[in-house]
Coordinates of C-alpha atoms in Angstrom, one line a residue:
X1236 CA 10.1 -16.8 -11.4
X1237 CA 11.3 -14.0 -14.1
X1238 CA 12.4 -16.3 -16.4
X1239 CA 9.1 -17.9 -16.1
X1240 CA 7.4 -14.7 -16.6
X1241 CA 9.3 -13.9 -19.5
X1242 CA 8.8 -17.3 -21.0
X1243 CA 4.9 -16.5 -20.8
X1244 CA 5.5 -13.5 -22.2
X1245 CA 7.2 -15.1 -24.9
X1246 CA 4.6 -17.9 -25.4
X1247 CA 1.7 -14.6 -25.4
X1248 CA 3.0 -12.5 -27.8
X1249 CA 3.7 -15.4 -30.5
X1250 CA 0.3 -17.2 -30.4
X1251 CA -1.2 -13.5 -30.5
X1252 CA 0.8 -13.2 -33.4
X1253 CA -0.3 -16.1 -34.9
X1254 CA -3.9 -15.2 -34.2
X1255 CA -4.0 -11.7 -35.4
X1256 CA -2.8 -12.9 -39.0
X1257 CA -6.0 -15.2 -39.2
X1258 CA -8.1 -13.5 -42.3
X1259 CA -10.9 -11.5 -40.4
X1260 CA -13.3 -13.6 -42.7
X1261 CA -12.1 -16.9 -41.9
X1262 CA -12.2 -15.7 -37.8
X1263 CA -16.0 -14.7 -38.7
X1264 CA -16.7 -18.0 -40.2
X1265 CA -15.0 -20.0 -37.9
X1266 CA -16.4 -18.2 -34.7
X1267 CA -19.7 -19.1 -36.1
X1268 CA -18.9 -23.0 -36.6
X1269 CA -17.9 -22.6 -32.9
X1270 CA -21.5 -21.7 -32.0
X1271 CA -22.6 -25.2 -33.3
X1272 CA -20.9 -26.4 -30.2
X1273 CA -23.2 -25.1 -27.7
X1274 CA -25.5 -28.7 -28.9
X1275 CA -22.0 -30.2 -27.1
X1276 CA -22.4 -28.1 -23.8
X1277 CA -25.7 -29.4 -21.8
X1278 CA -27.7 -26.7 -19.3
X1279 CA -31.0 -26.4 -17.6
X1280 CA -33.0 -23.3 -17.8
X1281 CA -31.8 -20.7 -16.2
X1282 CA -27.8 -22.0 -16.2
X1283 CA -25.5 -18.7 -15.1
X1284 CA -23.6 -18.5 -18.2
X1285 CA -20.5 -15.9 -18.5
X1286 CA -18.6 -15.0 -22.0
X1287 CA -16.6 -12.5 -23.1
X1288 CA -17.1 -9.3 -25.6
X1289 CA -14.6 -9.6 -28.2
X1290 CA -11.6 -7.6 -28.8
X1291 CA -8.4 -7.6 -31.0
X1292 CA -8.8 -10.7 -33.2
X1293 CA -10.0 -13.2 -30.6
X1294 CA -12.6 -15.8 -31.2
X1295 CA -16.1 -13.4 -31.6
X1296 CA -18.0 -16.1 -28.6
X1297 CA -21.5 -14.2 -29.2
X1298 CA -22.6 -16.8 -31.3
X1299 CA -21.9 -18.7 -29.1
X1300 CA -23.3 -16.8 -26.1
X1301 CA -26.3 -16.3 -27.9
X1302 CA -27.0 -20.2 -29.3
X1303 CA -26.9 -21.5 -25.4
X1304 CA -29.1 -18.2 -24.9
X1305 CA -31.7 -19.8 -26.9
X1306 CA -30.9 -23.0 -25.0
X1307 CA -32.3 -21.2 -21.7
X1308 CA -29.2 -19.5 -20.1
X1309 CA -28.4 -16.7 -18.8
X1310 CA -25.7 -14.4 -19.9
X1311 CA -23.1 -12.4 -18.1
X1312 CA -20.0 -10.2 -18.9
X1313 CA -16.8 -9.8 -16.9
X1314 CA -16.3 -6.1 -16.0
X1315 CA -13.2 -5.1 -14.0
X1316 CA -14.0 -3.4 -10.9
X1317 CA -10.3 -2.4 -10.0
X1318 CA -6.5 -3.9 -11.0
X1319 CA -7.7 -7.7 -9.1
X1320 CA -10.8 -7.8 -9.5
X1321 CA -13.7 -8.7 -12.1
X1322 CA -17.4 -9.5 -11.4
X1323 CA -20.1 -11.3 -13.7
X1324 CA -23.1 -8.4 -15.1
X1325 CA -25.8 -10.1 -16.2
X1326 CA -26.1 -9.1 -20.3
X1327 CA -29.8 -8.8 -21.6
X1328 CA -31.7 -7.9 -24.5
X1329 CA -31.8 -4.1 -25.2
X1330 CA -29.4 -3.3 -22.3
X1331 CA -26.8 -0.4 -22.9
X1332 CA -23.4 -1.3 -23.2
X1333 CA -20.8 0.4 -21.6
X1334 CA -16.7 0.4 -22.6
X1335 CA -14.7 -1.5 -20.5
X1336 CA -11.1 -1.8 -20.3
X1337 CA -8.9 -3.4 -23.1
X1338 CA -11.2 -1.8 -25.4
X1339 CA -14.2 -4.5 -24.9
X1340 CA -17.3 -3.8 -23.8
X1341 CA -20.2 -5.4 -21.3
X1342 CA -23.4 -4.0 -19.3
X1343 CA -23.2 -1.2 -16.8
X1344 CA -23.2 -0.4 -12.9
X1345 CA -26.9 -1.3 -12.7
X1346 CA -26.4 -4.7 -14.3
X1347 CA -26.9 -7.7 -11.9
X1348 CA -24.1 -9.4 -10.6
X1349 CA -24.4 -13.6 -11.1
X1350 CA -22.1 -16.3 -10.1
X1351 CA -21.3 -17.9 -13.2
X1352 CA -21.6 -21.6 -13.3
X1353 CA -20.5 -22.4 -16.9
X1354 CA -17.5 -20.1 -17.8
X1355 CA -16.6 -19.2 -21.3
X1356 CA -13.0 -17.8 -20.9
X1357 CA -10.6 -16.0 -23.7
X1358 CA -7.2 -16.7 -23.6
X1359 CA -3.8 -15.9 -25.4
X1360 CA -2.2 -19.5 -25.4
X1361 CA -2.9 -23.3 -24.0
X1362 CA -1.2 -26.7 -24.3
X1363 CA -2.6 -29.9 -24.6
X1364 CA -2.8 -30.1 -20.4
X1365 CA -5.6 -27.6 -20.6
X1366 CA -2.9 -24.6 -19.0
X1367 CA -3.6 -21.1 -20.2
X1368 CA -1.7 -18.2 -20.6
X1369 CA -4.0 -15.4 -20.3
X1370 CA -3.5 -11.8 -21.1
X1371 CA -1.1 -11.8 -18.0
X1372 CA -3.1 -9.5 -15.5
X1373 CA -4.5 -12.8 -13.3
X1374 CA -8.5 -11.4 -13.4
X1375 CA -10.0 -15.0 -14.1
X1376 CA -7.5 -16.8 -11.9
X1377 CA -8.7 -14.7 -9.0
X1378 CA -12.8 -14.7 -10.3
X1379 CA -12.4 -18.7 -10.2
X1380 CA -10.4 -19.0 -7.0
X1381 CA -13.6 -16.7 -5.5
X1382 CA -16.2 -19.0 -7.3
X1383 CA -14.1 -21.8 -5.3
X1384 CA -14.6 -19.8 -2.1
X1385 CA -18.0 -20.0 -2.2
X1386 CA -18.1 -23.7 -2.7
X1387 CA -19.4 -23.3 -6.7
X1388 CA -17.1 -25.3 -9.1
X1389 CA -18.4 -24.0 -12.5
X1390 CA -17.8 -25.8 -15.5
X1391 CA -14.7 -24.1 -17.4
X1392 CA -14.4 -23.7 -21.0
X1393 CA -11.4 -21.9 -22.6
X1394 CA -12.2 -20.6 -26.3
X1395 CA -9.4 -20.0 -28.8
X1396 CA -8.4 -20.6 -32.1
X1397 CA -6.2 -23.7 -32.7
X1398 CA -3.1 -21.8 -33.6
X1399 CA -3.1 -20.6 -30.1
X1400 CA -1.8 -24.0 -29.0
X1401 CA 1.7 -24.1 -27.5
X1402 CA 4.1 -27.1 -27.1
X1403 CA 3.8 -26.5 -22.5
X1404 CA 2.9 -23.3 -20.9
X1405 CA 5.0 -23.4 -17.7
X1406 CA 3.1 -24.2 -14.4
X1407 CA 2.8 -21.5 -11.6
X1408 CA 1.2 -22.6 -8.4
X1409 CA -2.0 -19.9 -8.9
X1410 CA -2.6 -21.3 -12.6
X1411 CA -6.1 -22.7 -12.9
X1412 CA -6.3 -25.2 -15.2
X1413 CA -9.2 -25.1 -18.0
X1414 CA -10.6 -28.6 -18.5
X1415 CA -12.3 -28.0 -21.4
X1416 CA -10.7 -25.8 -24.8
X1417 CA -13.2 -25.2 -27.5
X1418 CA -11.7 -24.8 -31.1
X1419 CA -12.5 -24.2 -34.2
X1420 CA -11.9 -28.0 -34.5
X1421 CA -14.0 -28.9 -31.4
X1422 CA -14.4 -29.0 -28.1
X1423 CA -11.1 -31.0 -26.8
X1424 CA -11.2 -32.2 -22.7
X1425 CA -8.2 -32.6 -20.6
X1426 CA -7.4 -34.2 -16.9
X1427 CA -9.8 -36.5 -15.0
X1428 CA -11.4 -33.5 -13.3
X1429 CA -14.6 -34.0 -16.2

């Protein structure tokens, strides 16, 4: 198991690397073409829809966020309650936001708390399988496996930058696997869970 650990580690820290020496411009740009996708990603009005605010040099998904806005969803934020746990806060127009850990932000205590049912999900490193390696502290293994509690299986989308890809990100038995990966060169599915 602590060889494992240290072979994510491994894994996290080059394909972070890798990402923070993309130009900041060519991020911008290519965070933008990603938006286009959301013509890829079908919803009905009213669709539960969480992202992510940005930090470090990770893919900027509000374009993205804010294109399947326009298509009728509705946004939330992950905010971490506590060193487990994260809920979903419903992000609206003109709403304050407040810091939240790792130096991101999202909306405040007296946001509204949805279940998401398409998640957009950062991550550090993937293979070809659709296996993540996230930032390492388990949050969105956890959220999911309580989404799965209640009996919701939302539709999973991981969002990185190609150069992100690793050759196999070793299995653990808690890993969720992310279906879908959307790149700067598309949206790529994996398994026959789709």
């Amino acid at each position: 198991m602590t060889d494992m650990k240290a072979l994510k580690k491994e894994l996290r820290r080059e394909a972070l690397a890798r990402r923070d020496a993309l130009p900041v411009d060519w991020r911008i740009e290519m965070s933008l073409q990603m938006a286009e996708a959301a013509a890829s990603i079908p919803l009905d009005p009213g669709t539960v829809v969480s992202g992510f605010w940005p930090m470090r040099s990770e893919v900027d998904s509000r374009p993205l966020m804010f294109a399947l806005r326009e298509k009728g969803a509705r946004l939330c934020l992950p905010a971490i309650l506590d060193k487990t746990t994260i809920v979903f806060r419903e992000l609206v127009r003109g709403a304050e936001l407040v810091g939240m850990s790792f130096g991101t932000a999202g909306p405040g205590e007296d946001a509204e708390v949805l279940d998401p049912e398409i998640m957009l999900i950062p991550l550090a490193a993937f293979d070809r399988r659709g296996h993540r390696i996230g930032y390492g502290a388990g949050y969105y293994d956890r959220a999911i496996g309580k989404l799965h509690d209640k009996g919701m299986r939302p539709r999973m989308i991981g969002v990185a930058f190609d150069c992100q890809e690793v050759a196999l990100v070793p299995d653990e038995p808690h890993d969720v696997v992310i279906p879908e990966i959307l790149t700067e060169t598309g949206l790529r599915r994996f398994g026959s869970s789709l």
